[in-house]
Each structure stands twice: as structure tokens, then as C-alpha cells.
Short mmCIF file of C-alpha atoms in Angstrom, two decimals:
data_model
loop_
_atom_site.label_atom_id
_atom_site.label_comp_id
_atom_site.label_asym_id
_atom_site.label_seq_id
_atom_site.Cartn_x
_atom_site.Cartn_y
_atom_site.Cartn_z
CA MET A 1 119.54 40.29 -35.00
CA LYS A 2 121.89 42.70 -36.77
CA LYS A 3 122.47 40.36 -38.90
CA LYS A 4 119.11 40.19 -40.09
CA LEU A 5 119.00 44.45 -40.21
CA ILE A 6 121.07 44.29 -42.45
CA ARG A 7 119.68 41.91 -44.72
CA GLU A 8 117.09 43.50 -45.02
CA LEU A 9 118.05 46.70 -45.71
CA VAL A 10 120.31 45.21 -48.23
CA THR A 11 117.34 43.78 -49.77
CA ALA A 12 115.24 46.87 -50.04
CA LEU A 13 118.43 48.70 -51.61
CA VAL A 14 118.31 46.09 -53.92
CA LEU A 15 114.78 46.27 -54.79
CA ALA A 16 114.94 49.88 -54.56
CA VAL A 17 117.60 50.32 -56.99
CA VAL A 18 114.77 47.55 -59.36
CA VAL A 19 111.67 49.46 -59.20
CA TYR A 20 113.63 52.78 -60.23
CA ALA A 21 115.92 50.84 -63.41
CA ILE A 22 112.11 50.05 -64.44
CA PHE A 23 110.93 53.58 -64.01
CA ALA A 24 113.87 54.55 -65.78
CA ILE A 25 113.24 52.08 -68.63
CA GLY A 26 109.55 53.36 -68.84
CA PHE A 27 110.31 56.89 -69.15
CA ALA A 28 113.05 56.37 -72.05
CA THR A 29 110.77 54.25 -74.07
CA GLY A 30 107.79 56.33 -73.57
CA ALA A 31 106.10 53.70 -71.73
CA ILE A 32 105.28 56.56 -69.34
CA ASN A 33 104.29 59.58 -70.61
CA SER A 34 105.18 63.37 -69.56
CA TYR A 35 101.87 63.46 -67.25
CA TRP A 36 102.42 60.29 -65.27
CA GLN A 37 106.33 60.74 -64.58
CA GLY A 38 104.38 64.07 -63.19
CA ILE A 39 102.23 62.21 -61.14
CA LEU A 40 104.89 59.66 -60.13
CA MET A 41 106.85 62.61 -58.42
CA LEU A 42 103.93 63.32 -56.63
CA VAL A 43 103.92 59.93 -55.19
CA GLY A 44 107.54 60.60 -54.28
CA ILE A 45 106.65 63.50 -52.17
CA ASN A 46 103.74 62.03 -50.60
CA VAL A 47 105.18 59.22 -50.11
CA THR A 48 108.35 61.23 -48.13
CA LEU A 49 105.74 63.09 -46.22
CA ALA A 50 103.21 60.17 -44.85
CA VAL A 51 106.20 57.94 -43.74
CA SER A 52 108.07 61.01 -42.04
CA LEU A 53 104.43 62.13 -40.48
CA ASN A 54 104.37 58.24 -39.64
CA LEU A 55 107.13 58.59 -37.32
CA ALA A 56 105.68 61.35 -35.02
CA THR A 57 101.91 59.91 -35.19
CA GLY A 58 102.42 56.28 -35.94
CA TYR A 59 105.70 55.32 -33.63
CA LEU A 60 105.49 58.25 -31.14
CA GLY A 61 101.42 58.65 -30.49
CA GLN A 62 101.23 62.25 -30.70
CA LEU A 63 98.20 63.12 -33.28
CA THR A 64 99.57 66.13 -34.84
CA LEU A 65 97.43 68.39 -38.04
CA GLY A 66 100.95 70.78 -38.60
CA HIS A 67 102.71 68.50 -40.95
CA ALA A 68 102.05 71.10 -44.12
CA GLY A 69 103.43 73.71 -42.15
CA PHE A 70 106.87 72.10 -42.17
CA MET A 71 106.37 71.50 -45.26
CA ALA A 72 105.65 75.05 -46.25
CA VAL A 73 108.56 76.00 -44.46
CA GLY A 74 110.68 74.08 -46.22
CA ALA A 75 109.00 75.28 -49.54
CA TYR A 76 109.34 78.65 -49.58
CA VAL A 77 113.23 78.79 -47.82
CA SER A 78 114.27 76.43 -51.01
CA ALA A 79 112.87 78.35 -53.48
CA LEU A 80 113.94 81.94 -52.30
CA LEU A 81 117.46 80.95 -51.97
CA SER A 82 117.43 79.35 -55.40
CA MET A 83 115.96 82.62 -56.82
CA TYR A 84 117.15 85.43 -54.51
CA ALA A 85 120.80 83.60 -53.72
CA ASN A 86 121.04 81.58 -56.94
CA LEU A 87 122.19 78.72 -54.29
CA PRO A 88 122.80 75.13 -55.77
CA PHE A 89 119.36 72.92 -55.79
CA VAL A 90 120.81 70.47 -53.60
CA LEU A 91 121.86 73.08 -51.30
CA THR A 92 118.84 74.99 -50.82
CA LEU A 93 116.96 71.50 -49.97
CA VAL A 94 119.17 70.81 -47.54
CA ILE A 95 118.73 74.72 -45.59
CA GLY A 96 114.93 74.61 -46.56
CA ALA A 97 115.00 70.53 -44.74
CA VAL A 98 117.34 71.98 -41.91
CA ALA A 99 114.83 75.08 -41.52
CA ALA A 100 111.77 73.09 -40.90
CA GLY A 101 113.67 71.33 -38.70
CA PHE A 102 114.58 74.29 -36.52
CA ILE A 103 110.67 75.17 -36.40
CA GLY A 104 110.25 71.87 -35.17
CA LEU A 105 112.37 72.28 -32.43
CA LEU A 106 111.61 75.40 -31.38
CA ILE A 107 107.77 74.67 -31.35
CA GLY A 108 107.94 71.14 -30.43
CA VAL A 109 109.44 71.87 -26.87
CA PRO A 110 106.34 73.75 -25.73
CA ILE A 111 103.66 72.09 -27.38
CA LEU A 112 104.79 68.28 -26.87
CA ARG A 113 104.10 68.66 -22.99
CA LEU A 114 100.20 68.52 -24.46
CA LYS A 115 98.40 65.35 -25.45
CA GLY A 116 95.63 63.92 -27.38
CA ASP A 117 93.08 66.82 -28.52
CA TYR A 118 95.16 69.80 -27.15
CA LEU A 119 98.30 69.16 -29.55
CA CYS A 120 96.06 68.35 -32.46
CA ILE A 121 94.90 72.07 -31.64
CA ILE A 122 97.67 73.66 -31.22
CA THR A 123 99.68 71.96 -34.32
CA LEU A 124 96.30 73.15 -36.23
CA ALA A 125 96.75 76.52 -35.22
CA PHE A 126 100.32 76.18 -35.87
CA ASN A 127 99.88 75.48 -39.79
CA GLU A 128 97.42 78.82 -39.74
CA ILE A 129 99.89 81.11 -38.08
CA ILE A 130 102.93 79.92 -41.01
CA ARG A 131 100.37 80.03 -43.91
CA VAL A 132 98.79 83.22 -42.63
CA ILE A 133 102.73 84.73 -42.32
CA ILE A 134 103.70 83.36 -45.76
CA VAL A 135 100.63 85.61 -47.02
CA ASN A 136 101.31 88.78 -45.47
CA LEU A 137 105.16 88.91 -46.40
CA SER A 138 106.02 90.92 -49.32
CA ILE A 139 109.28 88.84 -50.03
CA THR A 140 106.67 85.80 -50.79
CA ASN A 141 104.39 87.66 -52.66
CA GLY A 142 101.62 87.15 -50.44
CA SER A 143 98.50 85.04 -51.84
CA LYS A 144 99.64 85.73 -55.66
CA GLY A 145 101.58 83.20 -55.46
CA LEU A 146 105.50 82.68 -55.26
CA ILE A 147 106.19 82.94 -59.31
CA GLY A 148 109.61 82.19 -60.87
CA THR A 149 111.53 79.09 -59.00
CA PRO A 150 113.32 76.63 -61.03
CA SER A 151 112.01 73.75 -62.34
CA ASP A 152 115.34 71.57 -60.82
CA THR A 153 113.27 68.80 -58.88
CA THR A 154 113.72 65.57 -60.83
CA PHE A 155 112.08 61.88 -60.77
CA LEU A 156 115.57 60.56 -59.43
CA ALA A 157 115.81 63.30 -56.94
CA VAL A 158 112.35 62.55 -55.85
CA TYR A 159 112.89 58.97 -55.52
CA LEU A 160 115.86 59.52 -53.74
CA VAL A 161 114.69 61.16 -50.73
CA ALA A 162 111.64 59.11 -50.64
CA VAL A 163 114.31 56.20 -50.48
CA ILE A 164 116.18 57.96 -47.55
CA THR A 165 113.42 59.08 -45.81
CA ILE A 166 112.22 55.60 -45.52
CA PHE A 167 115.63 54.35 -44.76
CA VAL A 168 116.23 56.55 -42.04
CA VAL A 169 112.59 56.20 -40.32
CA TYR A 170 112.97 52.35 -40.78
CA SER A 171 116.07 52.39 -38.74
CA ILE A 172 115.26 54.24 -36.03
CA VAL A 173 112.20 52.59 -35.42
CA HIS A 174 114.34 48.98 -35.16
CA SER A 175 117.14 50.49 -33.09
CA ARG A 176 117.16 51.21 -29.64
CA HIS A 177 115.76 55.09 -30.22
CA GLY A 178 112.88 53.54 -31.84
CA ARG A 179 112.39 51.02 -28.94
CA ALA A 180 111.78 54.27 -26.53
CA ILE A 181 109.77 55.96 -28.99
CA ILE A 182 107.19 53.10 -29.00
CA SER A 183 106.96 52.69 -25.40
CA ILE A 184 105.72 56.27 -24.97
CA ARG A 185 103.33 55.58 -27.26
CA GLU A 186 102.29 52.25 -25.48
CA ASP A 187 102.44 54.17 -21.77
CA GLU A 188 104.17 57.25 -21.30
CA THR A 189 104.17 57.46 -17.52
CA ALA A 190 105.21 53.59 -17.73
CA ALA A 191 108.08 54.56 -20.23
CA GLU A 192 109.34 57.59 -18.24
CA LEU A 193 109.41 55.35 -14.70
CA SER A 194 111.61 53.30 -16.69
CA GLY A 195 114.00 56.08 -17.13
CA ILE A 196 113.40 56.79 -20.55
CA ASN A 197 113.83 60.60 -21.08
CA ILE A 198 110.40 61.01 -22.88
CA THR A 199 111.15 64.69 -23.33
CA TYR A 200 113.99 64.19 -25.54
CA TYR A 201 112.62 61.39 -27.76
CA LYS A 202 109.50 62.86 -28.53
CA ILE A 203 111.38 66.32 -29.57
CA LEU A 204 113.39 63.84 -31.70
CA ALA A 205 110.88 61.88 -33.16
CA PHE A 206 108.96 65.17 -34.20
CA VAL A 207 112.08 67.21 -35.41
CA ILE A 208 113.05 64.47 -37.62
CA SER A 209 109.44 64.57 -39.47
CA ALA A 210 109.63 68.02 -39.66
CA LEU A 211 113.03 68.18 -41.23
CA PHE A 212 111.72 65.33 -43.78
CA ALA A 213 108.68 67.45 -44.43
CA GLY A 214 110.91 70.45 -45.01
CA LEU A 215 112.91 68.42 -47.52
CA ALA A 216 109.37 67.23 -49.42
CA GLY A 217 108.79 71.01 -49.50
CA GLY A 218 111.73 72.09 -51.37
CA LEU A 219 111.07 69.11 -53.81
CA TYR A 220 107.85 70.00 -54.52
CA SER A 221 108.47 73.93 -54.69
CA HIS A 222 110.74 73.38 -57.72
CA TYR A 223 108.56 70.86 -59.22
CA ILE A 224 105.63 73.04 -58.95
CA VAL A 225 107.35 76.45 -59.94
CA ILE A 226 104.27 78.30 -58.55
CA LEU A 227 103.88 78.53 -54.73
CA VAL A 228 100.34 79.26 -53.45
CA PRO A 229 99.94 79.52 -49.61
CA LYS A 230 97.11 77.97 -49.96
CA TYR A 231 98.12 74.14 -51.24
CA PHE A 232 100.01 74.10 -47.33
CA ASP A 233 96.42 75.01 -45.64
CA TYR A 234 95.25 72.65 -42.89
CA ASN A 235 93.41 70.30 -45.82
CA LYS A 236 96.93 69.80 -46.66
CA SER A 237 97.90 68.51 -43.25
CA VAL A 238 94.72 66.11 -43.03
CA GLU A 239 95.72 64.99 -46.63
CA ILE A 240 98.72 63.32 -45.34
CA LEU A 241 97.32 62.31 -41.87
CA VAL A 242 94.48 60.40 -43.40
CA MET A 243 97.93 58.47 -45.86
CA VAL A 244 98.80 57.54 -42.11
CA VAL A 245 95.73 56.43 -41.14
CA LEU A 246 94.13 54.62 -44.03
CA GLY A 247 97.68 52.78 -44.18
CA GLY A 248 98.11 52.01 -40.30
CA MET A 249 99.80 54.13 -37.33
CA GLY A 250 102.84 52.54 -37.15
CA ASN A 251 102.91 50.57 -40.45
CA LEU A 252 105.76 51.94 -42.61
CA PRO A 253 104.78 49.87 -45.80
CA GLY A 254 101.12 50.28 -45.21
CA SER A 255 101.89 54.27 -45.15
CA ILE A 256 103.78 53.95 -48.41
CA ILE A 257 100.50 51.79 -49.56
CA ALA A 258 98.24 54.49 -48.62
CA ALA A 259 100.48 57.24 -50.16
CA VAL A 260 100.43 56.05 -53.20
CA ALA A 261 97.22 55.05 -53.64
CA LEU A 262 95.34 58.43 -52.17
CA THR A 263 97.73 60.26 -54.87
CA ILE A 264 97.22 58.52 -58.18
CA ILE A 265 93.30 57.46 -57.49
CA PRO A 266 92.58 61.21 -57.69
CA SER A 267 94.47 61.87 -60.74
CA LEU A 268 92.31 58.93 -62.59
CA LEU A 269 88.72 60.28 -61.02
CA ILE A 270 89.38 63.78 -61.38
CA SER A 271 85.58 64.24 -61.95
CA PHE A 272 85.29 63.83 -58.66
CA SER A 273 88.22 65.39 -57.20
CA GLN A 274 85.94 68.27 -55.50
CA TYR A 275 84.87 65.52 -53.34
CA ARG A 276 88.17 64.49 -51.78
CA MET A 277 88.01 65.75 -48.34
CA LEU A 278 84.64 65.15 -47.99
CA ILE A 279 85.94 61.35 -48.56
CA TYR A 280 89.05 61.41 -46.57
CA ALA A 281 86.87 63.04 -44.29
CA ILE A 282 84.67 59.54 -43.94
CA VAL A 283 87.91 57.46 -44.15
CA LEU A 284 88.93 58.65 -40.87
CA ILE A 285 86.04 58.20 -39.23
CA ALA A 286 85.96 54.61 -40.32
CA ALA A 287 89.28 54.04 -39.29
CA MET A 288 88.22 55.63 -35.84
CA LEU A 289 85.26 53.63 -35.58
CA LEU A 290 87.18 50.61 -37.09
CA LYS A 291 89.85 50.96 -34.17
CA ASN A 292 87.50 50.35 -31.17
CA SER A 293 85.30 47.64 -32.82
CA ASP A 294 85.68 43.81 -32.54
CA ALA A 295 86.81 44.18 -35.94
CA GLY A 296 89.53 46.30 -35.69
CA ILE A 297 90.49 44.48 -32.40
CA ALA A 298 91.05 40.88 -33.95
CA LEU A 299 93.01 42.53 -37.29
CA ARG A 300 95.42 44.35 -35.05
CA ALA A 301 95.81 41.51 -33.17
CA LYS A 302 96.78 39.42 -36.65
CA LEU A 303 99.39 42.09 -37.54
CA PRO A 304 103.22 41.68 -36.54
CA LYS A 305 104.52 43.18 -33.49
CA PHE A 306 107.41 43.88 -31.76
CA LYS A 307 109.45 42.19 -29.76
CA LYS A 308 111.01 43.57 -26.31
CA ARG A 309 114.29 42.94 -26.03
CA GLY A 310 115.10 39.68 -24.13
CA GLU A 311 111.62 38.09 -25.43
CA VAL A 312 112.26 34.84 -26.92
CA GLU A 313 109.41 33.44 -29.81
CA GLU A 314 107.45 30.73 -29.06
#
């Protein structure tokens, strides 16, 4: 099993290097212009956000709507450290990510005792609390936006963070910790009776998810240069959740594909951008209806499933 996992990781690493080489050649030759370079950087940031949220929502089974809040923490902490403390770019990213993870730990301990709609509502409230705090702080320049963040984000940085996020989440899911997290999603009561510390694993998945959201926020702040609190409202959290749902809950490749598609398609259909949230709402409703329909059940039956320890393939 370990040899197979190592082989898969090595194959994925080689593929990641090849893909980056293709993009690098496209940038150097001018085949990919500056506009599409910017789109690809947003793709990488959204991949990081979708994959990290999938750990908490898809694999753990906790429906949250506060991911944009963690992204905002990472973005503003990283930007402020760059502007006022003149710290190196990489260090500001790390501190911003740790700050987002710490906030995730603080709120995760009390709120992860809730389930279902209650958890969804309270994480949505957390998202709005973070946004309102940012609007009312003088250091963040309130609703006018924080201007002057150094433009340090490069495609290489975005690509590396996306690859690291995918690697970490994949490694966790295919480890003993991942099996424990998935068991909580399948049946929390049974997992607890089996001796799994459900509180520990819930907080672990939630904090890791928040940490990578903060890292994506730091990259975004140094790419967009002007930070506006409105960008981090509940609409952004819904957008990230749609990527996870559309790609498949607990489906890592699906999250990546959905993040790429939902970043590029709106850029191609700019004239319909005002209907984006309406389309996202329709997608969410359709996904929920399909989940409980006969067609959805038949589709899930064809998807690969995780085997339990000791289970022999027939």
C-alpha cells in the first residue's frame, strides 16, 4: 500500500513539473498573454481554496460557509506585515496562514460541536463578523480598501502553493488520520464508539483547511494589490463551496477541475458575470436534488470508494 502511494505521489510530482514547464514556455514565448497569466494565477488560488475546503466539507462532512473569512485573515495579515513591517514575502504568507489557522482553532473548538444547518449558519456569521471587523478597523482603511500592498505574487508561488495544498490533503486523506476523518463523515456516532477522538480530528481538518485558506488569501493580497472587504463576504464563501459541490464532495480531482472551470468560464462570459451568483445557486440546488435522486445514487455507486483496513478486493 505504501509503495503504491509513493508511486502515485512521484507520478503526480512529475506531472506537476511537466505542467509547469508547459506554462513557463507559454509565458516565455508569449503564447499566453498577460491577461491569461492573471487568470491562471486566480485559478491556482481558487484551486487552493477549493481543495482545502474539501478537506473540511467533503471528507469530514462539515458544511461550512466561512472559508472566505479565513482567506480574509490571511490576506490582511500578510498585506499589513508587508506594508508596515517590511517583512519578506514568504514570511508574510506563513504568518498570515498561521494566523488564519489559529483563528480556525479558536472558533473550531466551540462551533464544531454543532451539526448541519446550525454549523452552516454560525460559520456564515463568523464570515460576516470578520468582514465587519475589517470594515471598522482604521489600519485596514475600512471599506475604502487597503492600497499599496507589494505586488510580489508570481505564478510560480501560486503554482507551488496549489501543488503543496493538493499534496498535503491527498496525503492526509490516504493516511490513518484520513480514514478517521472519513469515518466521522460516514457515521459520527459509530466512529466515536470505535474509539476515534472525533473532536481532535474535526479540529485538525478544520484548522488545516483554514490554514491553507489563509495562505491563498496572502497570495491574493499580493496579487490584487488593492484589498476590499466586500470581496470576502458570504458570496465568496458560496463560490468556493460551489466548486467543492460541483466537483464532488470528497473528490479531490473534482475540486481541482471545478475550480479551474468556475474561474475560467466567467472570464470567457464577462457579459453574463452579473448572473454568476444566480447560476451558482442553481448549481447548488441541482446538486442537492441529484444527490438524493435515483440517478445520483446510481452515479455514486460507480465511483471508486475507499477500502477499509484489511478488506480484500474481490
